[in-house]
Amino acid sequence: MSANTISINSQMSHFDSHDSVWLFGYGSIIFKADFPFLERRPAHINGWARRFWQGSHDHRGTVEAPGRVVTLVPQEGAVCAGMAYLITPEVFAHLDHREKNGYLRLVTEIHFGEAEKAEGLIYIASEENTAFAGPASELDIARQIARAAGPSGRNSEYLLLLAQALRELGSDDAHVFEIEKHLLQLEREAAAR
């Protein structure tokens, strides 16, 4: 599958008759909502784990030196914390462009606290897209992130802002925080040279 998913996502009609839809953000959408929304609430989804396994050729890296950003992978028993935004369908075109590098729209159940839930929308980059970077050790991921930058800024900024946003949500994400720890150590070592 091509990394550019705009045309595929524009064909999704599941929410066409809705006046508003919940969007679940688990990466940069948590800390960078560059779209209009009606409401914003902490939320989580079940059965998915956040991983820095998606290559970024268009935002936090380049084709020659891709960065790494998060996607979700299925994992039994996992709970992924994030931020949900109530949006109108008019926002889809903007989101499809923002998430065009391999992310597909999927329908998911979004949970607000213990009892409340709603059907919503999520963007996930699977291993079928050509930008998928795949698994690597947290140290190797940190090394790649430390070197990468793109039109949206340094890849390290993305990681650090995501880690900060997860702490503010009270979410303990061992994968993200381990990469952050390695990145900060790499930056200290580079500064000492």
mmCIF file of C-alpha atoms in Angstrom:
data_model
loop_
_atom_site.group_PDB
_atom_site.id
_atom_site.type_symbol
_atom_site.label_atom_id
_atom_site.label_comp_id
_atom_site.label_asym_id
_atom_site.label_seq_id
_atom_site.Cartn_x
_atom_site.Cartn_y
_atom_site.Cartn_z
ATOM 1 C CA MET A 1 0.000 0.000 0.000
ATOM 2 C CA SER A 2 1.218 3.483 -0.854
ATOM 3 C CA ALA A 3 2.261 5.707 2.009
ATOM 4 C CA ASN A 4 -0.099 8.409 0.679
ATOM 5 C CA THR A 5 -3.507 7.382 2.047
ATOM 6 C CA ILE A 6 -5.590 10.504 1.282
ATOM 7 C CA SER A 7 -7.660 8.924 -1.520
ATOM 8 C CA ILE A 8 -8.278 5.709 0.453
ATOM 9 C CA ASN A 9 -9.436 7.626 3.539
ATOM 10 C CA SER A 10 -11.715 9.931 1.547
ATOM 11 C CA GLN A 11 -13.688 6.847 0.459
ATOM 12 C CA MET A 12 -14.660 5.924 4.029
ATOM 13 C CA SER A 13 -18.382 6.639 4.387
ATOM 14 C CA HIS A 14 -19.081 5.194 7.847
ATOM 15 C CA PHE A 15 -19.551 8.614 9.481
ATOM 16 C CA ASP A 16 -21.048 10.497 6.504
ATOM 17 C CA SER A 17 -24.489 10.852 8.098
ATOM 18 C CA HIS A 18 -23.110 12.039 11.463
ATOM 19 C CA ASP A 19 -23.181 15.673 12.560
ATOM 20 C CA SER A 20 -20.213 15.040 14.839
ATOM 21 C CA VAL A 21 -17.711 12.241 15.461
ATOM 22 C CA TRP A 22 -15.251 11.491 18.252
ATOM 23 C CA LEU A 23 -11.640 11.373 17.053
ATOM 24 C CA PHE A 24 -9.131 9.534 19.263
ATOM 25 C CA GLY A 25 -5.599 10.939 19.276
ATOM 26 C CA TYR A 26 -2.703 8.949 20.714
ATOM 27 C CA GLY A 27 0.323 10.773 19.232
ATOM 28 C CA SER A 28 0.812 14.360 18.117
ATOM 29 C CA ILE A 29 -2.952 14.933 18.063
ATOM 30 C CA ILE A 30 -2.790 14.891 21.882
ATOM 31 C CA PHE A 31 -0.562 17.969 22.004
ATOM 32 C CA LYS A 32 -1.145 19.587 18.590
ATOM 33 C CA ALA A 33 -4.818 19.967 17.707
ATOM 34 C CA ASP A 34 -4.502 22.123 14.580
ATOM 35 C CA PHE A 35 -8.173 21.640 13.679
ATOM 36 C CA PRO A 36 -11.483 22.951 15.031
ATOM 37 C CA PHE A 37 -13.245 20.801 17.619
ATOM 38 C CA LEU A 38 -16.422 21.001 19.671
ATOM 39 C CA GLU A 39 -15.127 19.235 22.778
ATOM 40 C CA ARG A 40 -11.895 17.681 24.064
ATOM 41 C CA ARG A 41 -11.703 14.924 26.708
ATOM 42 C CA PRO A 42 -9.115 12.467 28.030
ATOM 43 C CA ALA A 43 -10.002 8.982 26.835
ATOM 44 C CA HIS A 44 -8.578 5.537 26.156
ATOM 45 C CA ILE A 45 -9.007 2.597 23.830
ATOM 46 C CA ASN A 46 -8.521 -1.072 24.610
ATOM 47 C CA GLY A 47 -6.515 -3.747 22.819
ATOM 48 C CA TRP A 48 -3.936 -1.402 21.245
ATOM 49 C CA ALA A 49 -0.367 -0.475 22.237
ATOM 50 C CA ARG A 50 1.382 2.743 21.145
ATOM 51 C CA ARG A 51 4.660 2.091 19.296
ATOM 52 C CA PHE A 52 7.233 4.264 17.502
ATOM 53 C CA TRP A 53 7.071 1.942 14.507
ATOM 54 C CA GLN A 54 5.889 4.308 11.751
ATOM 55 C CA GLY A 55 8.354 6.153 9.552
ATOM 56 C CA SER A 56 7.844 9.884 9.071
ATOM 57 C CA HIS A 57 8.916 11.105 5.655
ATOM 58 C CA ASP A 58 6.713 14.195 5.584
ATOM 59 C CA HIS A 59 6.558 15.734 9.085
ATOM 60 C CA ARG A 60 9.396 14.688 11.405
ATOM 61 C CA GLY A 61 11.846 13.414 8.817
ATOM 62 C CA THR A 62 12.517 13.253 5.098
ATOM 63 C CA VAL A 63 12.495 10.509 2.464
ATOM 64 C CA GLU A 64 16.299 10.356 2.718
ATOM 65 C CA ALA A 65 16.323 10.373 6.547
ATOM 66 C CA PRO A 66 12.920 9.383 7.914
ATOM 67 C CA GLY A 67 11.959 10.046 11.501
ATOM 68 C CA ARG A 68 9.790 7.808 13.657
ATOM 69 C CA VAL A 69 6.314 8.562 14.946
ATOM 70 C CA VAL A 70 3.741 6.488 16.772
ATOM 71 C CA THR A 71 1.150 4.117 15.463
ATOM 72 C CA LEU A 72 -0.864 1.466 17.260
ATOM 73 C CA VAL A 73 -0.377 -2.282 17.190
ATOM 74 C CA PRO A 74 -2.883 -4.836 18.462
ATOM 75 C CA GLN A 75 -2.009 -6.151 21.915
ATOM 76 C CA GLU A 76 -4.344 -8.165 24.091
ATOM 77 C CA GLY A 77 -5.065 -6.485 27.420
ATOM 78 C CA ALA A 78 -3.379 -3.210 26.440
ATOM 79 C CA VAL A 79 -4.936 0.148 27.282
ATOM 80 C CA CYS A 80 -3.839 3.173 25.251
ATOM 81 C CA ALA A 81 -4.478 6.571 26.829
ATOM 82 C CA GLY A 82 -4.971 9.635 24.695
ATOM 83 C CA MET A 83 -7.207 12.576 23.948
ATOM 84 C CA ALA A 84 -10.591 12.470 22.217
ATOM 85 C CA TYR A 85 -11.944 15.381 20.187
ATOM 86 C CA LEU A 86 -15.527 15.821 19.084
ATOM 87 C CA ILE A 87 -15.251 17.032 15.483
ATOM 88 C CA THR A 88 -17.514 17.603 12.502
ATOM 89 C CA PRO A 89 -17.049 15.624 9.277
ATOM 90 C CA GLU A 90 -15.733 18.790 7.598
ATOM 91 C CA VAL A 91 -12.480 18.246 9.529
ATOM 92 C CA PHE A 92 -11.824 14.882 7.818
ATOM 93 C CA ALA A 93 -10.130 16.438 4.757
ATOM 94 C CA HIS A 94 -7.621 18.273 6.971
ATOM 95 C CA LEU A 95 -6.960 15.155 9.068
ATOM 96 C CA ASP A 96 -6.607 12.945 5.978
ATOM 97 C CA HIS A 97 -3.890 15.303 4.696
ATOM 98 C CA ARG A 98 -2.181 15.540 8.090
ATOM 99 C CA GLU A 99 -2.153 11.749 8.501
ATOM 100 C CA LYS A 100 -1.472 10.935 4.826
ATOM 101 C CA ASN A 101 1.849 9.180 5.369
ATOM 102 C CA GLY A 102 0.468 5.655 5.805
ATOM 103 C CA TYR A 103 -2.400 6.195 8.255
ATOM 104 C CA LEU A 104 -5.862 4.783 7.576
ATOM 105 C CA ARG A 105 -9.128 5.776 9.218
ATOM 106 C CA LEU A 106 -10.636 3.041 11.358
ATOM 107 C CA VAL A 107 -13.741 2.830 13.524
ATOM 108 C CA THR A 108 -13.027 2.191 17.200
ATOM 109 C CA GLU A 109 -14.715 2.180 20.595
ATOM 110 C CA ILE A 110 -13.486 5.109 22.698
ATOM 111 C CA HIS A 111 -13.791 4.978 26.485
ATOM 112 C CA PHE A 112 -14.223 7.999 28.758
ATOM 113 C CA GLY A 113 -13.461 6.917 32.315
ATOM 114 C CA GLU A 114 -14.929 3.654 33.535
ATOM 115 C CA ALA A 115 -18.490 3.598 32.201
ATOM 116 C CA GLU A 116 -18.973 5.993 29.283
ATOM 117 C CA LYS A 117 -18.010 5.025 25.753
ATOM 118 C CA ALA A 118 -18.696 6.064 22.175
ATOM 119 C CA GLU A 119 -17.983 4.886 18.659
ATOM 120 C CA GLY A 120 -15.301 7.006 17.078
ATOM 121 C CA LEU A 121 -12.558 7.431 14.531
ATOM 122 C CA ILE A 122 -8.864 6.700 14.756
ATOM 123 C CA TYR A 123 -5.934 6.831 12.325
ATOM 124 C CA ILE A 124 -3.603 3.819 12.419
ATOM 125 C CA ALA A 125 -0.590 3.009 10.224
ATOM 126 C CA SER A 126 -0.282 -0.742 9.739
ATOM 127 C CA GLU A 127 2.689 -2.720 8.483
ATOM 128 C CA GLU A 128 1.123 -2.831 4.992
ATOM 129 C CA ASN A 129 2.079 0.794 4.252
ATOM 130 C CA THR A 130 5.430 1.566 2.622
ATOM 131 C CA ALA A 131 6.436 4.034 5.364
ATOM 132 C CA PHE A 132 6.151 1.413 8.141
ATOM 133 C CA ALA A 133 9.480 1.282 10.003
ATOM 134 C CA GLY A 134 8.686 -1.711 12.190
ATOM 135 C CA PRO A 135 9.987 -2.870 15.559
ATOM 136 C CA ALA A 136 13.409 -1.921 16.888
ATOM 137 C CA SER A 137 14.977 -1.566 20.301
ATOM 138 C CA GLU A 138 14.113 1.579 22.230
ATOM 139 C CA LEU A 139 17.772 2.647 21.993
ATOM 140 C CA ASP A 140 17.856 2.243 18.207
ATOM 141 C CA ILE A 141 14.586 4.152 17.898
ATOM 142 C CA ALA A 142 16.036 6.949 20.068
ATOM 143 C CA ARG A 143 19.132 7.097 17.847
ATOM 144 C CA GLN A 144 16.992 7.469 14.721
ATOM 145 C CA ILE A 145 14.796 10.108 16.382
ATOM 146 C CA ALA A 146 17.869 12.058 17.545
ATOM 147 C CA ARG A 147 19.083 12.431 13.940
ATOM 148 C CA ALA A 148 15.772 13.163 12.179
ATOM 149 C CA ALA A 149 14.078 16.446 11.335
ATOM 150 C CA GLY A 150 11.463 17.462 8.785
ATOM 151 C CA PRO A 151 9.037 20.229 7.812
ATOM 152 C CA SER A 152 7.191 19.979 11.161
ATOM 153 C CA GLY A 153 10.415 20.174 13.188
ATOM 154 C CA ARG A 154 12.869 17.912 14.924
ATOM 155 C CA ASN A 155 11.764 14.350 15.590
ATOM 156 C CA SER A 156 13.080 14.681 19.157
ATOM 157 C CA GLU A 157 10.588 17.499 19.793
ATOM 158 C CA TYR A 158 7.729 15.157 18.815
ATOM 159 C CA LEU A 159 8.947 12.500 21.267
ATOM 160 C CA LEU A 160 9.484 14.945 24.139
ATOM 161 C CA LEU A 161 6.111 16.664 23.655
ATOM 162 C CA LEU A 162 4.348 13.297 23.510
ATOM 163 C CA ALA A 163 6.058 12.097 26.705
ATOM 164 C CA GLN A 164 5.095 15.341 28.457
ATOM 165 C CA ALA A 165 1.476 15.076 27.256
ATOM 166 C CA LEU A 166 1.233 11.468 28.484
ATOM 167 C CA ARG A 167 2.533 12.478 31.911
ATOM 168 C CA GLU A 168 -0.071 15.253 32.045
ATOM 169 C CA LEU A 169 -2.730 12.613 31.291
ATOM 170 C CA GLY A 170 -1.344 10.432 34.096
ATOM 171 C CA SER A 171 -0.466 7.703 31.601
ATOM 172 C CA ASP A 172 2.560 5.470 32.168
ATOM 173 C CA ASP A 173 3.756 4.388 28.729
ATOM 174 C CA ALA A 174 6.923 2.324 29.245
ATOM 175 C CA HIS A 175 7.801 2.252 25.512
ATOM 176 C CA VAL A 176 7.622 6.035 25.070
ATOM 177 C CA PHE A 177 9.363 6.815 28.348
ATOM 178 C CA GLU A 178 12.207 4.351 27.657
ATOM 179 C CA ILE A 179 12.862 5.964 24.270
ATOM 180 C CA GLU A 180 12.746 9.388 25.936
ATOM 181 C CA LYS A 181 15.304 8.248 28.541
ATOM 182 C CA HIS A 182 17.681 7.057 25.792
ATOM 183 C CA LEU A 183 17.191 10.231 23.755
ATOM 184 C CA LEU A 184 17.998 12.480 26.718
ATOM 185 C CA GLN A 185 21.141 10.417 27.406
ATOM 186 C CA LEU A 186 22.198 10.696 23.747
ATOM 187 C CA GLU A 187 21.677 14.478 23.900
ATOM 188 C CA ARG A 188 23.755 14.722 27.114
ATOM 189 C CA GLU A 189 26.548 12.707 25.489
ATOM 190 C CA ALA A 190 26.458 14.894 22.351
ATOM 191 C CA ALA A 191 26.577 18.080 24.435
ATOM 192 C CA ALA A 192 29.597 16.787 26.393
ATOM 193 C CA ARG A 193 31.678 16.273 23.246
#
